[in-house]
Amino acid sequence: SDLREQEERGELLQPLSFVLLVLCSVLLYFKVSLMDPGFVKPEEEAKAGEAEGRSLVMPQAAGDVQLRRCGYCLVKQPMRARHCQLCQHCVRRYDHHCPWIENCVGERNHPLFIAYLSVQLVVLLWGGHVAWSGLYFQQSWEWLQHNIFLLLSFFLIVIFTIVVLLLLVSHLYLISCNTTTWEFMSHHRISYLRHSELENPFDQGIILNLWRFFC
């Protein structure tokens, strides 16, 4: 009867929504961590290299850049691919190897990785709000003993929220520039960027960059 009354008053909607959001976050986590991030397969390297060369707009560097063969897995790397020594594969449009998901973030799972970070941020903000609403500060040792775990939970949530927020904002910025974390951090060591007259030859404007990435 109590549950029915709470349901009629709409009090069960918020906790149910929170549980569904957490479930969505968990499913996205496993999807991103278990899926193929865009491994370069030996049987696809020839046609992939040709298609990659046609699809990328790099007029300033087209004559200087040569596709190279990976020294580890011996496949011919398409442009913007990189070998990950932890995954033991070359990954298309390699961004970084994420220790949180124990997988590379690359061409295929990068959009889902952004979706995972976004959902995770909402869950953390919601959890932080719930933890904060349960705190009623009093200057007494007894109050601290009864609320120590709630305080610790709140501070942990704040720390993780800051980390996820910074990670999401930095990725959205790089996506809007049509560059990757690896290209941003190692610009001077990448041949197709060193030989380009433009600082970022892949940049086609914020709107088109976002459209090509998400759509």
Tab-separated table of C-alpha atoms in Angstrom:
chain	number	residue	atom	x	y	z
A	1	SER	CA	0.000	0.000	0.000
A	2	ASP	CA	2.889	2.360	0.797
A	3	LEU	CA	4.518	1.626	-2.566
A	4	ARG	CA	1.221	2.259	-4.349
A	5	GLU	CA	0.772	5.592	-2.573
A	6	GLN	CA	4.331	6.593	-3.447
A	7	GLU	CA	3.723	5.575	-7.051
A	8	GLU	CA	0.557	7.656	-7.211
A	9	ARG	CA	2.447	10.666	-5.858
A	10	GLY	CA	5.232	10.125	-8.405
A	11	GLU	CA	7.882	9.535	-5.738
A	12	LEU	CA	9.154	6.335	-7.392
A	13	LEU	CA	9.908	8.015	-10.712
A	14	GLN	CA	13.190	9.603	-9.623
A	15	PRO	CA	14.828	6.501	-8.084
A	16	LEU	CA	13.647	4.390	-11.031
A	17	SER	CA	15.114	6.914	-13.487
A	18	PHE	CA	18.402	6.910	-11.563
A	19	VAL	CA	18.606	3.095	-11.629
A	20	LEU	CA	17.901	3.056	-15.381
A	21	LEU	CA	20.591	5.697	-15.919
A	22	VAL	CA	23.125	3.642	-13.949
A	23	LEU	CA	22.147	0.538	-15.948
A	24	CYS	CA	22.618	2.472	-19.193
A	25	SER	CA	26.054	3.597	-17.982
A	26	VAL	CA	27.071	0.018	-17.172
A	27	LEU	CA	25.863	-1.280	-20.555
A	28	LEU	CA	27.752	1.486	-22.377
A	29	TYR	CA	30.870	0.661	-20.375
A	30	PHE	CA	30.818	-2.996	-21.438
A	31	LYS	CA	29.937	-2.091	-25.024
A	32	VAL	CA	32.840	0.357	-25.365
A	33	SER	CA	35.328	-1.895	-23.565
A	34	LEU	CA	34.473	-5.102	-25.441
A	35	MET	CA	33.889	-3.850	-28.996
A	36	ASP	CA	36.444	-3.611	-31.785
A	37	PRO	CA	37.747	0.004	-31.701
A	38	GLY	CA	38.723	-0.195	-35.364
A	39	PHE	CA	41.540	-2.733	-35.642
A	40	VAL	CA	43.339	-2.772	-38.988
A	41	LYS	CA	43.042	-6.284	-40.407
A	42	PRO	CA	45.699	-7.622	-42.797
A	43	GLU	CA	43.163	-8.744	-45.414
A	44	GLU	CA	41.700	-5.218	-45.557
A	45	GLU	CA	44.901	-3.170	-45.659
A	46	ALA	CA	45.171	-2.701	-49.433
A	47	LYS	CA	41.681	-1.399	-50.155
A	48	ALA	CA	41.610	0.427	-46.835
A	49	GLY	CA	44.740	2.380	-47.695
A	50	GLU	CA	43.288	3.438	-51.062
A	51	ALA	CA	39.947	4.429	-49.547
A	52	GLU	CA	41.655	6.351	-46.766
A	53	GLY	CA	43.748	8.296	-49.235
A	54	ARG	CA	40.679	9.266	-51.278
A	55	SER	CA	38.523	10.238	-48.289
A	56	LEU	CA	40.995	12.489	-46.415
A	57	VAL	CA	41.426	16.089	-47.496
A	58	MET	CA	45.144	16.818	-47.292
A	59	PRO	CA	46.202	18.664	-50.455
A	60	GLN	CA	49.287	20.193	-48.831
A	61	ALA	CA	50.783	16.864	-47.799
A	62	ALA	CA	49.449	14.417	-50.367
A	63	GLY	CA	52.705	14.130	-52.274
A	64	ASP	CA	54.983	13.835	-49.280
A	65	VAL	CA	53.229	11.330	-47.039
A	66	GLN	CA	53.676	7.616	-47.641
A	67	LEU	CA	51.644	4.944	-45.905
A	68	ARG	CA	54.042	2.893	-43.808
A	69	ARG	CA	54.019	-0.713	-42.699
A	70	CYS	CA	53.718	-1.306	-38.970
A	71	GLY	CA	56.884	-2.746	-37.434
A	72	TYR	CA	54.881	-4.799	-34.919
A	73	CYS	CA	51.907	-6.403	-36.695
A	74	LEU	CA	53.270	-5.835	-40.249
A	75	VAL	CA	50.077	-4.386	-41.724
A	76	LYS	CA	50.124	-1.253	-43.861
A	77	GLN	CA	48.776	1.508	-41.635
A	78	PRO	CA	46.069	3.807	-43.003
A	79	MET	CA	46.568	7.481	-42.251
A	80	ARG	CA	45.704	8.407	-38.634
A	81	ALA	CA	46.170	4.789	-37.503
A	82	ARG	CA	48.620	3.785	-34.784
A	83	HIS	CA	49.823	0.541	-33.247
A	84	CYS	CA	48.803	-0.016	-29.626
A	85	GLN	CA	51.307	-2.216	-27.817
A	86	LEU	CA	48.783	-3.065	-25.096
A	87	CYS	CA	46.135	-4.285	-27.569
A	88	GLN	CA	48.761	-5.638	-30.011
A	89	HIS	CA	46.865	-4.163	-32.972
A	90	CYS	CA	46.914	-1.118	-35.223
A	91	VAL	CA	43.812	1.006	-34.600
A	92	ARG	CA	42.124	3.252	-37.156
A	93	ARG	CA	41.866	6.916	-36.129
A	94	TYR	CA	43.623	6.015	-32.910
A	95	ASP	CA	42.799	8.374	-30.034
A	96	HIS	CA	44.292	6.727	-26.932
A	97	HIS	CA	44.348	3.532	-24.913
A	98	CYS	CA	41.987	4.029	-21.983
A	99	PRO	CA	42.924	2.172	-18.771
A	100	TRP	CA	39.367	2.668	-17.442
A	101	ILE	CA	37.882	0.444	-20.149
A	102	GLU	CA	41.027	-1.613	-20.856
A	103	ASN	CA	40.582	-0.963	-24.562
A	104	CYS	CA	41.653	1.494	-27.232
A	105	VAL	CA	39.455	4.407	-28.201
A	106	GLY	CA	39.431	4.533	-31.965
A	107	GLU	CA	37.341	5.038	-35.071
A	108	ARG	CA	34.496	2.663	-34.185
A	109	ASN	CA	33.977	3.181	-30.450
A	110	HIS	CA	34.939	6.849	-29.991
A	111	PRO	CA	31.331	8.163	-30.328
A	112	LEU	CA	30.118	5.552	-27.833
A	113	PHE	CA	32.963	6.527	-25.507
A	114	ILE	CA	31.672	10.118	-25.562
A	115	ALA	CA	28.141	8.849	-24.848
A	116	TYR	CA	29.484	6.788	-21.935
A	117	LEU	CA	31.284	9.797	-20.445
A	118	SER	CA	28.156	11.934	-20.806
A	119	VAL	CA	25.887	9.406	-19.069
A	120	GLN	CA	28.525	8.816	-16.384
A	121	LEU	CA	28.723	12.554	-15.727
A	122	VAL	CA	24.942	12.790	-15.278
A	123	VAL	CA	25.008	9.824	-12.867
A	124	LEU	CA	27.811	11.415	-10.821
A	125	LEU	CA	26.096	14.811	-10.685
A	126	TRP	CA	22.856	13.169	-9.625
A	127	GLY	CA	24.634	11.054	-7.009
A	128	GLY	CA	26.466	14.120	-5.719
A	129	HIS	CA	23.182	15.986	-5.374
A	130	VAL	CA	21.647	13.088	-3.419
A	131	ALA	CA	24.679	12.861	-1.118
A	132	TRP	CA	24.723	16.629	-0.528
A	133	SER	CA	20.989	16.733	0.243
A	134	GLY	CA	21.524	14.131	2.974
A	135	LEU	CA	24.130	16.235	4.787
A	136	TYR	CA	23.052	18.472	7.666
A	137	PHE	CA	26.199	20.019	9.098
A	138	GLN	CA	26.673	20.239	12.859
A	139	GLN	CA	29.838	20.997	14.803
A	140	SER	CA	29.934	17.894	16.966
A	141	TRP	CA	31.982	14.706	17.097
A	142	GLU	CA	28.847	12.600	17.272
A	143	TRP	CA	27.536	14.109	14.035
A	144	LEU	CA	30.861	13.385	12.305
A	145	GLN	CA	30.797	9.745	13.458
A	146	HIS	CA	27.327	9.253	12.016
A	147	ASN	CA	28.061	10.988	8.692
A	148	ILE	CA	31.693	10.070	7.968
A	149	PHE	CA	30.832	7.579	5.209
A	150	LEU	CA	28.395	9.990	3.584
A	151	LEU	CA	31.077	12.701	3.627
A	152	LEU	CA	33.674	10.381	2.106
A	153	SER	CA	31.201	9.306	-0.570
A	154	PHE	CA	30.462	12.919	-1.415
A	155	PHE	CA	34.155	13.848	-1.740
A	156	LEU	CA	34.828	10.786	-3.933
A	157	ILE	CA	31.894	11.713	-6.159
A	158	VAL	CA	33.230	15.280	-6.463
A	159	ILE	CA	36.693	14.009	-7.471
A	160	PHE	CA	35.324	11.590	-10.090
A	161	THR	CA	32.934	14.256	-11.393
A	162	ILE	CA	35.816	16.682	-11.971
A	163	VAL	CA	37.858	13.992	-13.753
A	164	VAL	CA	34.987	12.914	-16.019
A	165	LEU	CA	34.001	16.520	-16.757
A	166	LEU	CA	37.547	17.497	-17.762
A	167	LEU	CA	37.880	14.354	-19.882
A	168	LEU	CA	34.556	14.971	-21.645
A	169	VAL	CA	35.278	18.667	-22.297
A	170	SER	CA	38.764	17.922	-23.667
A	171	HIS	CA	37.417	15.216	-25.998
A	172	LEU	CA	34.618	17.455	-27.272
A	173	TYR	CA	37.166	20.193	-27.962
A	174	LEU	CA	39.412	17.819	-29.920
A	175	ILE	CA	36.415	16.442	-31.831
A	176	SER	CA	35.350	19.978	-32.764
A	177	CYS	CA	38.867	20.460	-34.215
A	178	ASN	CA	38.814	17.022	-35.922
A	179	THR	CA	41.961	15.872	-34.191
A	180	THR	CA	42.735	13.027	-31.794
A	181	THR	CA	44.450	12.910	-28.427
A	182	TRP	CA	47.434	11.146	-29.990
A	183	GLU	CA	47.722	13.737	-32.795
A	184	PHE	CA	47.339	16.594	-30.317
A	185	MET	CA	50.020	15.251	-27.967
A	186	SER	CA	52.470	13.979	-30.611
A	187	HIS	CA	52.016	16.472	-33.449
A	188	HIS	CA	55.768	16.886	-33.972
A	189	ARG	CA	56.374	13.109	-34.309
A	190	ILE	CA	53.643	12.283	-36.849
A	191	SER	CA	54.820	12.363	-40.473
A	192	TYR	CA	51.532	13.384	-42.125
A	193	LEU	CA	51.251	16.345	-39.731
A	194	ARG	CA	54.917	17.378	-39.933
A	195	HIS	CA	54.766	17.564	-43.727
A	196	SER	CA	51.536	19.535	-43.835
A	197	GLU	CA	51.523	23.287	-44.346
A	198	LEU	CA	48.471	23.506	-42.093
A	199	GLU	CA	48.637	22.962	-38.357
A	200	ASN	CA	45.603	20.681	-38.585
A	201	PRO	CA	44.904	19.548	-42.182
A	202	PHE	CA	41.786	17.597	-41.140
A	203	ASP	CA	39.903	20.581	-39.695
A	204	GLN	CA	36.806	21.379	-41.790
A	205	GLY	CA	35.074	23.721	-39.366
A	206	ILE	CA	33.383	23.028	-36.039
A	207	ILE	CA	29.928	22.175	-37.429
A	208	LEU	CA	31.180	19.804	-40.126
A	209	ASN	CA	33.699	18.214	-37.758
A	210	LEU	CA	30.977	17.439	-35.201
A	211	TRP	CA	28.598	16.259	-37.922
A	212	ARG	CA	31.133	13.856	-39.434
A	213	PHE	CA	32.055	12.474	-36.020
A	214	PHE	CA	28.589	11.897	-34.576
A	215	CYS	CA	26.583	11.324	-37.752
